[in-house]
mmCIF file of C-alpha atoms and ligand atoms in Angstrom:
data_model
loop_
_atom_site.group_PDB
_atom_site.id
_atom_site.type_symbol
_atom_site.label_atom_id
_atom_site.label_comp_id
_atom_site.label_asym_id
_atom_site.label_seq_id
_atom_site.Cartn_x
_atom_site.Cartn_y
_atom_site.Cartn_z
ATOM 1 C CA MET A 439 17.635 -275.705 -20.059
ATOM 2 C CA SER A 440 15.161 -278.574 -20.468
ATOM 3 C CA ASP A 441 18.281 -280.806 -20.752
ATOM 4 C CA GLU A 442 19.033 -279.682 -17.231
ATOM 5 C CA PHE A 443 15.854 -281.216 -15.882
ATOM 6 C CA PRO A 444 15.386 -284.665 -17.386
ATOM 7 C CA GLY A 445 11.933 -286.185 -17.215
ATOM 8 C CA VAL A 446 10.227 -282.840 -16.621
ATOM 9 C CA LEU A 447 8.183 -280.591 -18.907
ATOM 10 C CA LEU A 448 9.270 -277.100 -17.943
ATOM 11 C CA VAL A 449 6.605 -274.457 -18.534
ATOM 12 C CA GLY A 450 7.106 -270.699 -18.055
ATOM 13 C CA LEU A 451 3.869 -268.871 -17.213
ATOM 14 C CA THR A 452 3.761 -265.130 -17.615
ATOM 15 C CA GLY A 453 1.458 -262.253 -18.464
ATOM 16 C CA GLY A 454 0.924 -258.635 -17.562
ATOM 17 C CA ILE A 455 -0.013 -257.517 -14.102
ATOM 18 C CA ALA A 456 -3.538 -258.663 -13.178
ATOM 19 C CA SER A 457 -3.827 -260.693 -16.367
ATOM 20 C CA GLY A 458 -4.758 -263.806 -14.384
ATOM 21 C CA LYS A 459 -1.432 -265.622 -13.854
ATOM 22 C CA SER A 460 -2.297 -266.664 -10.310
ATOM 23 C CA ALA A 461 -5.743 -267.874 -11.379
ATOM 24 C CA VAL A 462 -4.182 -269.983 -14.188
ATOM 25 C CA ALA A 463 -1.404 -271.288 -11.920
ATOM 26 C CA ASP A 464 -3.940 -272.360 -9.249
ATOM 27 C CA GLN A 465 -5.916 -274.336 -11.848
ATOM 28 C CA LEU A 466 -2.806 -275.953 -13.291
ATOM 29 C CA ALA A 467 -1.833 -276.998 -9.730
ATOM 30 C CA GLU A 468 -5.269 -278.609 -9.321
ATOM 31 C CA HIS A 469 -4.565 -280.623 -12.471
ATOM 32 C CA GLY A 470 -1.326 -281.805 -10.904
ATOM 33 C CA ALA A 471 1.339 -279.351 -12.022
ATOM 34 C CA VAL A 472 4.192 -278.476 -9.677
ATOM 35 C CA VAL A 473 3.869 -274.698 -9.418
ATOM 36 C CA ILE A 474 6.848 -272.528 -8.534
ATOM 37 C CA ASP A 475 6.069 -268.838 -7.996
ATOM 38 C CA ALA A 476 8.928 -266.404 -8.601
ATOM 39 C CA ASP A 477 7.309 -263.686 -6.501
ATOM 40 C CA LEU A 478 7.202 -265.978 -3.474
ATOM 41 C CA LEU A 479 10.795 -267.071 -4.051
ATOM 42 C CA ALA A 480 11.873 -263.412 -4.278
ATOM 43 C CA ARG A 481 10.612 -263.036 -0.711
ATOM 44 C CA GLU A 482 12.077 -266.311 0.458
ATOM 45 C CA VAL A 483 15.640 -265.521 -0.745
ATOM 46 C CA VAL A 484 15.754 -262.286 1.314
ATOM 47 C CA ALA A 485 14.177 -263.652 4.477
ATOM 48 C CA PRO A 486 16.024 -263.156 7.786
ATOM 49 C CA GLY A 487 19.263 -265.111 7.984
ATOM 50 C CA THR A 488 19.652 -265.672 4.228
ATOM 51 C CA PRO A 489 22.806 -264.859 2.157
ATOM 52 C CA GLY A 490 20.486 -262.717 0.010
ATOM 53 C CA LEU A 491 19.573 -260.443 2.937
ATOM 54 C CA ALA A 492 23.223 -260.256 3.976
ATOM 55 C CA ALA A 493 24.191 -259.151 0.428
ATOM 56 C CA ILE A 494 21.505 -256.498 0.418
ATOM 57 C CA VAL A 495 22.703 -255.112 3.778
ATOM 58 C CA ALA A 496 26.306 -255.103 2.520
ATOM 59 C CA ARG A 497 25.286 -253.106 -0.543
ATOM 60 C CA PHE A 498 22.622 -250.765 0.889
ATOM 61 C CA GLY A 499 23.406 -250.521 4.591
ATOM 62 C CA ARG A 500 21.405 -251.274 7.710
ATOM 63 C CA GLY A 501 18.932 -248.510 6.849
ATOM 64 C CA VAL A 502 17.010 -251.000 4.731
ATOM 65 C CA LEU A 503 16.338 -253.188 7.784
ATOM 66 C CA ARG A 504 13.388 -252.901 10.161
ATOM 67 C CA PRO A 505 14.363 -252.617 13.776
ATOM 68 C CA GLY A 506 13.976 -255.860 15.684
ATOM 69 C CA GLU A 507 15.333 -259.337 15.975
ATOM 70 C CA PRO A 508 15.622 -261.129 13.620
ATOM 71 C CA ALA A 509 16.262 -258.175 11.349
ATOM 72 C CA GLU A 510 13.790 -258.108 8.471
ATOM 73 C CA LEU A 511 13.969 -256.288 5.200
ATOM 74 C CA ASP A 512 12.111 -252.970 5.166
ATOM 75 C CA ARG A 513 10.685 -253.227 1.649
ATOM 76 C CA ALA A 514 9.428 -249.639 1.611
ATOM 77 C CA ALA A 515 12.837 -248.292 2.570
ATOM 78 C CA LEU A 516 14.586 -250.426 -0.020
ATOM 79 C CA GLY A 517 11.966 -249.475 -2.610
ATOM 80 C CA ALA A 518 12.640 -245.776 -1.932
ATOM 81 C CA VAL A 519 16.395 -246.321 -2.456
ATOM 82 C CA VAL A 520 16.105 -248.127 -5.775
ATOM 83 C CA PHE A 521 13.131 -246.213 -7.150
ATOM 84 C CA ALA A 522 15.071 -243.253 -8.455
ATOM 85 C CA ASP A 523 18.502 -244.918 -8.898
ATOM 86 C CA PRO A 524 18.951 -247.303 -11.845
ATOM 87 C CA ASP A 525 22.382 -248.482 -10.601
ATOM 88 C CA ALA A 526 20.901 -249.381 -7.210
ATOM 89 C CA ARG A 527 18.071 -251.198 -8.862
ATOM 90 C CA ARG A 528 20.496 -253.145 -11.081
ATOM 91 C CA ASP A 529 22.544 -254.109 -8.028
ATOM 92 C CA LEU A 530 19.433 -255.283 -6.194
ATOM 93 C CA GLU A 531 18.313 -257.351 -9.150
ATOM 94 C CA GLY A 532 21.846 -258.766 -9.405
ATOM 95 C CA ILE A 533 21.367 -260.078 -5.872
ATOM 96 C CA VAL A 534 17.739 -261.251 -5.994
ATOM 97 C CA HIS A 535 17.370 -262.645 -9.541
ATOM 98 C CA PRO A 536 20.206 -265.198 -9.447
ATOM 99 C CA ALA A 537 19.057 -266.357 -6.017
ATOM 100 C CA VAL A 538 15.507 -266.806 -7.283
ATOM 101 C CA ARG A 539 16.686 -268.738 -10.326
ATOM 102 C CA ALA A 540 18.912 -270.973 -8.239
ATOM 103 C CA ARG A 541 16.048 -271.799 -5.867
ATOM 104 C CA ALA A 542 13.638 -272.359 -8.789
ATOM 105 C CA ALA A 543 16.148 -274.737 -10.388
ATOM 106 C CA GLU A 544 16.519 -276.598 -7.052
ATOM 107 C CA LEU A 545 12.733 -276.987 -6.723
ATOM 108 C CA THR A 546 12.440 -278.081 -10.353
ATOM 109 C CA ARG A 547 15.105 -280.780 -9.848
ATOM 110 C CA ALA A 548 13.176 -281.974 -6.797
ATOM 111 C CA ALA A 549 9.988 -282.488 -8.832
ATOM 112 C CA PRO A 550 8.964 -286.116 -9.437
ATOM 113 C CA PHE A 551 9.952 -287.718 -12.775
ATOM 114 C CA GLY A 552 7.303 -286.991 -15.408
ATOM 115 C CA SER A 553 6.115 -283.789 -13.720
ATOM 116 C CA ILE A 554 4.823 -280.716 -15.475
ATOM 117 C CA VAL A 555 6.630 -277.908 -13.659
ATOM 118 C CA VAL A 556 5.135 -274.430 -14.057
ATOM 119 C CA GLN A 557 7.331 -271.481 -13.144
ATOM 120 C CA VAL A 558 5.247 -268.298 -12.720
ATOM 121 C CA ILE A 559 7.480 -265.377 -13.702
ATOM 122 C CA PRO A 560 5.890 -261.947 -14.217
ATOM 123 C CA LEU A 561 8.948 -260.525 -16.062
ATOM 124 C CA LEU A 562 9.857 -263.718 -17.970
ATOM 125 C CA VAL A 563 10.025 -261.941 -21.312
ATOM 126 C CA GLU A 564 11.615 -258.751 -20.020
ATOM 127 C CA THR A 565 14.416 -260.715 -18.348
ATOM 128 C CA GLY A 566 15.188 -262.757 -21.483
ATOM 129 C CA GLN A 567 14.264 -266.184 -20.076
ATOM 130 C CA ARG A 568 12.163 -267.392 -22.944
ATOM 131 C CA ASP A 569 14.647 -270.032 -24.109
ATOM 132 C CA ALA A 570 14.959 -271.554 -20.657
ATOM 133 C CA PHE A 571 11.492 -273.176 -21.021
ATOM 134 C CA ASP A 572 10.064 -275.984 -23.088
ATOM 135 C CA VAL A 573 6.778 -274.092 -23.344
ATOM 136 C CA VAL A 574 5.980 -270.431 -22.685
ATOM 137 C CA VAL A 575 2.384 -269.731 -21.728
ATOM 138 C CA VAL A 576 1.147 -266.129 -21.849
ATOM 139 C CA VAL A 577 -2.088 -265.105 -20.099
ATOM 140 C CA ASP A 578 -3.550 -262.327 -22.169
ATOM 141 C CA VAL A 579 -6.234 -259.749 -21.543
ATOM 142 C CA ASP A 580 -7.322 -256.637 -23.387
ATOM 143 C CA PRO A 581 -5.903 -253.433 -21.876
ATOM 144 C CA ALA A 582 -9.307 -252.242 -20.686
ATOM 145 C CA VAL A 583 -10.019 -255.500 -18.868
ATOM 146 C CA GLN A 584 -6.544 -255.482 -17.328
ATOM 147 C CA LEU A 585 -6.974 -251.920 -16.081
ATOM 148 C CA GLU A 586 -10.364 -252.676 -14.550
ATOM 149 C CA ARG A 587 -9.199 -255.855 -12.771
ATOM 150 C CA LEU A 588 -6.009 -254.265 -11.478
ATOM 151 C CA MET A 589 -7.946 -251.273 -10.104
ATOM 152 C CA ALA A 590 -10.408 -253.611 -8.381
ATOM 153 C CA ARG A 591 -7.835 -256.020 -6.977
ATOM 154 C CA ASN A 592 -5.299 -253.454 -5.714
ATOM 155 C CA ARG A 593 -7.752 -250.615 -5.021
ATOM 156 C CA LEU A 594 -5.907 -248.238 -7.339
ATOM 157 C CA SER A 595 -7.001 -245.188 -9.251
ATOM 158 C CA ALA A 596 -6.918 -245.432 -13.032
ATOM 159 C CA GLU A 597 -3.815 -243.284 -13.034
ATOM 160 C CA GLN A 598 -1.956 -245.513 -10.524
ATOM 161 C CA ALA A 599 -2.971 -248.637 -12.369
ATOM 162 C CA ARG A 600 -1.835 -247.230 -15.715
ATOM 163 C CA ALA A 601 1.560 -246.399 -14.236
ATOM 164 C CA ARG A 602 2.049 -249.994 -13.077
ATOM 165 C CA ILE A 603 1.002 -251.410 -16.445
ATOM 166 C CA ALA A 604 3.342 -249.010 -18.243
ATOM 167 C CA ALA A 605 6.354 -250.256 -16.230
ATOM 168 C CA GLN A 606 6.056 -253.713 -17.870
ATOM 169 C CA ALA A 607 6.866 -255.082 -21.337
ATOM 170 C CA GLY A 608 4.304 -254.412 -24.014
ATOM 171 C CA ARG A 609 1.589 -256.898 -24.711
ATOM 172 C CA GLU A 610 2.881 -257.437 -28.253
ATOM 173 C CA GLN A 611 6.381 -258.345 -27.040
ATOM 174 C CA ARG A 612 4.937 -260.885 -24.629
ATOM 175 C CA LEU A 613 2.655 -262.449 -27.210
ATOM 176 C CA GLU A 614 5.589 -262.829 -29.653
ATOM 177 C CA ALA A 615 7.374 -264.987 -27.088
ATOM 178 C CA ALA A 616 4.332 -267.218 -26.467
ATOM 179 C CA ASP A 617 3.957 -270.866 -27.463
ATOM 180 C CA GLU A 618 0.524 -270.902 -25.846
ATOM 181 C CA VAL A 619 -1.839 -267.957 -25.195
ATOM 182 C CA VAL A 620 -4.588 -268.218 -22.616
ATOM 183 C CA ASP A 621 -7.290 -265.612 -23.360
ATOM 184 C CA ASN A 622 -8.667 -264.388 -20.013
ATOM 185 C CA ASN A 623 -11.061 -261.686 -21.239
ATOM 186 C CA GLY A 624 -14.055 -263.853 -20.397
ATOM 187 C CA SER A 625 -15.652 -265.167 -17.218
ATOM 188 C CA PRO A 626 -13.901 -267.338 -14.647
ATOM 189 C CA ALA A 627 -15.864 -270.327 -16.024
ATOM 190 C CA GLU A 628 -14.467 -269.611 -19.481
ATOM 191 C CA LEU A 629 -10.970 -269.406 -18.045
ATOM 192 C CA THR A 630 -11.436 -272.845 -16.442
ATOM 193 C CA VAL A 631 -12.321 -274.322 -19.829
ATOM 194 C CA ALA A 632 -9.274 -272.635 -21.466
ATOM 195 C CA VAL A 633 -6.938 -273.996 -18.755
ATOM 196 C CA ASP A 634 -8.457 -277.505 -19.039
ATOM 197 C CA GLU A 635 -7.734 -277.440 -22.778
ATOM 198 C CA LEU A 636 -4.207 -276.128 -22.165
ATOM 199 C CA TRP A 637 -3.590 -278.926 -19.693
ATOM 200 C CA ASN A 638 -4.726 -281.523 -22.203
ATOM 201 C CA ARG A 639 -2.177 -280.218 -24.706
ATOM 202 C CA LEU A 640 0.619 -280.027 -22.140
ATOM 203 C CA VAL A 641 0.202 -283.620 -20.930
ATOM 204 C CA ARG A 642 0.706 -284.854 -24.483
ATOM 205 C CA LEU A 643 4.081 -283.150 -24.879
ATOM 206 C CA PRO A 644 7.221 -285.215 -24.354
ATOM 207 C CA ARG A 645 9.253 -284.796 -21.186
ATOM 208 C CA THR A 646 12.781 -284.303 -22.439
HETATM 209 P P1 LIG B 1848 -1.986 -261.878 -11.828
HETATM 210 O O1 LIG B 1848 -1.548 -263.043 -11.005
HETATM 211 O O2 LIG B 1848 -1.653 -262.010 -13.310
HETATM 212 O O3 LIG B 1848 -1.562 -260.532 -11.332
HETATM 213 P P2 LIG B 1848 -4.657 -262.555 -10.867
HETATM 214 O O4 LIG B 1848 -4.746 -264.002 -11.138
HETATM 215 O O5 LIG B 1848 -4.395 -262.085 -9.474
HETATM 216 O O6 LIG B 1848 -3.578 -261.850 -11.888
HETATM 217 O O7 LIG B 1848 -5.986 -261.866 -11.437
HETATM 218 C C1 LIG B 1848 -6.155 -260.431 -11.351
HETATM 219 C C2 LIG B 1848 -7.499 -260.116 -10.734
HETATM 220 O O8 LIG B 1848 -8.526 -260.435 -11.675
HETATM 221 C C3 LIG B 1848 -7.827 -260.902 -9.473
HETATM 222 O O9 LIG B 1848 -8.557 -260.128 -8.594
HETATM 223 C C4 LIG B 1848 -8.666 -262.085 -10.023
HETATM 224 O O10 LIG B 1848 -9.557 -262.553 -9.026
HETATM 225 C C5 LIG B 1848 -9.423 -261.416 -11.162
HETATM 226 N N1 LIG B 1848 -9.699 -262.324 -12.269
HETATM 227 C C6 LIG B 1848 -8.852 -263.172 -12.897
HETATM 228 N N2 LIG B 1848 -9.453 -263.795 -13.908
HETATM 229 C C7 LIG B 1848 -10.734 -263.340 -13.988
HETATM 230 C C8 LIG B 1848 -11.872 -263.581 -14.831
HETATM 231 N N3 LIG B 1848 -11.798 -264.437 -15.839
HETATM 232 N N4 LIG B 1848 -12.993 -262.912 -14.550
HETATM 233 C C9 LIG B 1848 -13.073 -262.013 -13.550
HETATM 234 N N5 LIG B 1848 -12.042 -261.745 -12.718
HETATM 235 C C10 LIG B 1848 -10.847 -262.390 -12.923
#
């Protein structure tokens, strides 16, 4: 896919929930990277008036809309529909994922020549996108650190946090896909040093 974006170094940034992806992405942006966040795009492509929202209503009915004008997606209602129904979930992903990828590609093409573009994609490995990137960066934390930070950030019990972690790909599978691993077990200051070092390596890579 790098051929698709001449003059750009395309970096995929991933990691488990609460591993520190946002923290790393923010620091890469400070260095000058163009950061594209798949979670934000997933909201954008189903905003009121979008073809994505129309497709969701066509598939799931008006029950997944909140009352009001303009009609907004009721995420809790939609979540309840797809939670226990794998076919419904697949259909939803079939609507949202292609729209997110198309928008990410559009934003990548709009990046200035010579840019380092960082796409933050929580499920990069699970969705088989490894080969779409010049460099895959995995933010890695030990399971105990991940659990503690997830509980603190989202105010979850240990049981709730474990369930969210279990829904994702295993740490080993992610690490196997990595070209670069950022260890985020240490302090925020140590993370800053690790990201500085990562940036120094990225800027030396050729833009294809
Ligand atoms: P992700 O985007 O991968 O879900 P975040 O960047 O939101 O993860 O980090 C998860 C939580 O851990 C946040 O509350 C963040 O402030 C905190 N955090 C991230 N890195 C560190 C660190 N090195 N030391 C302490 N807390 C951290």
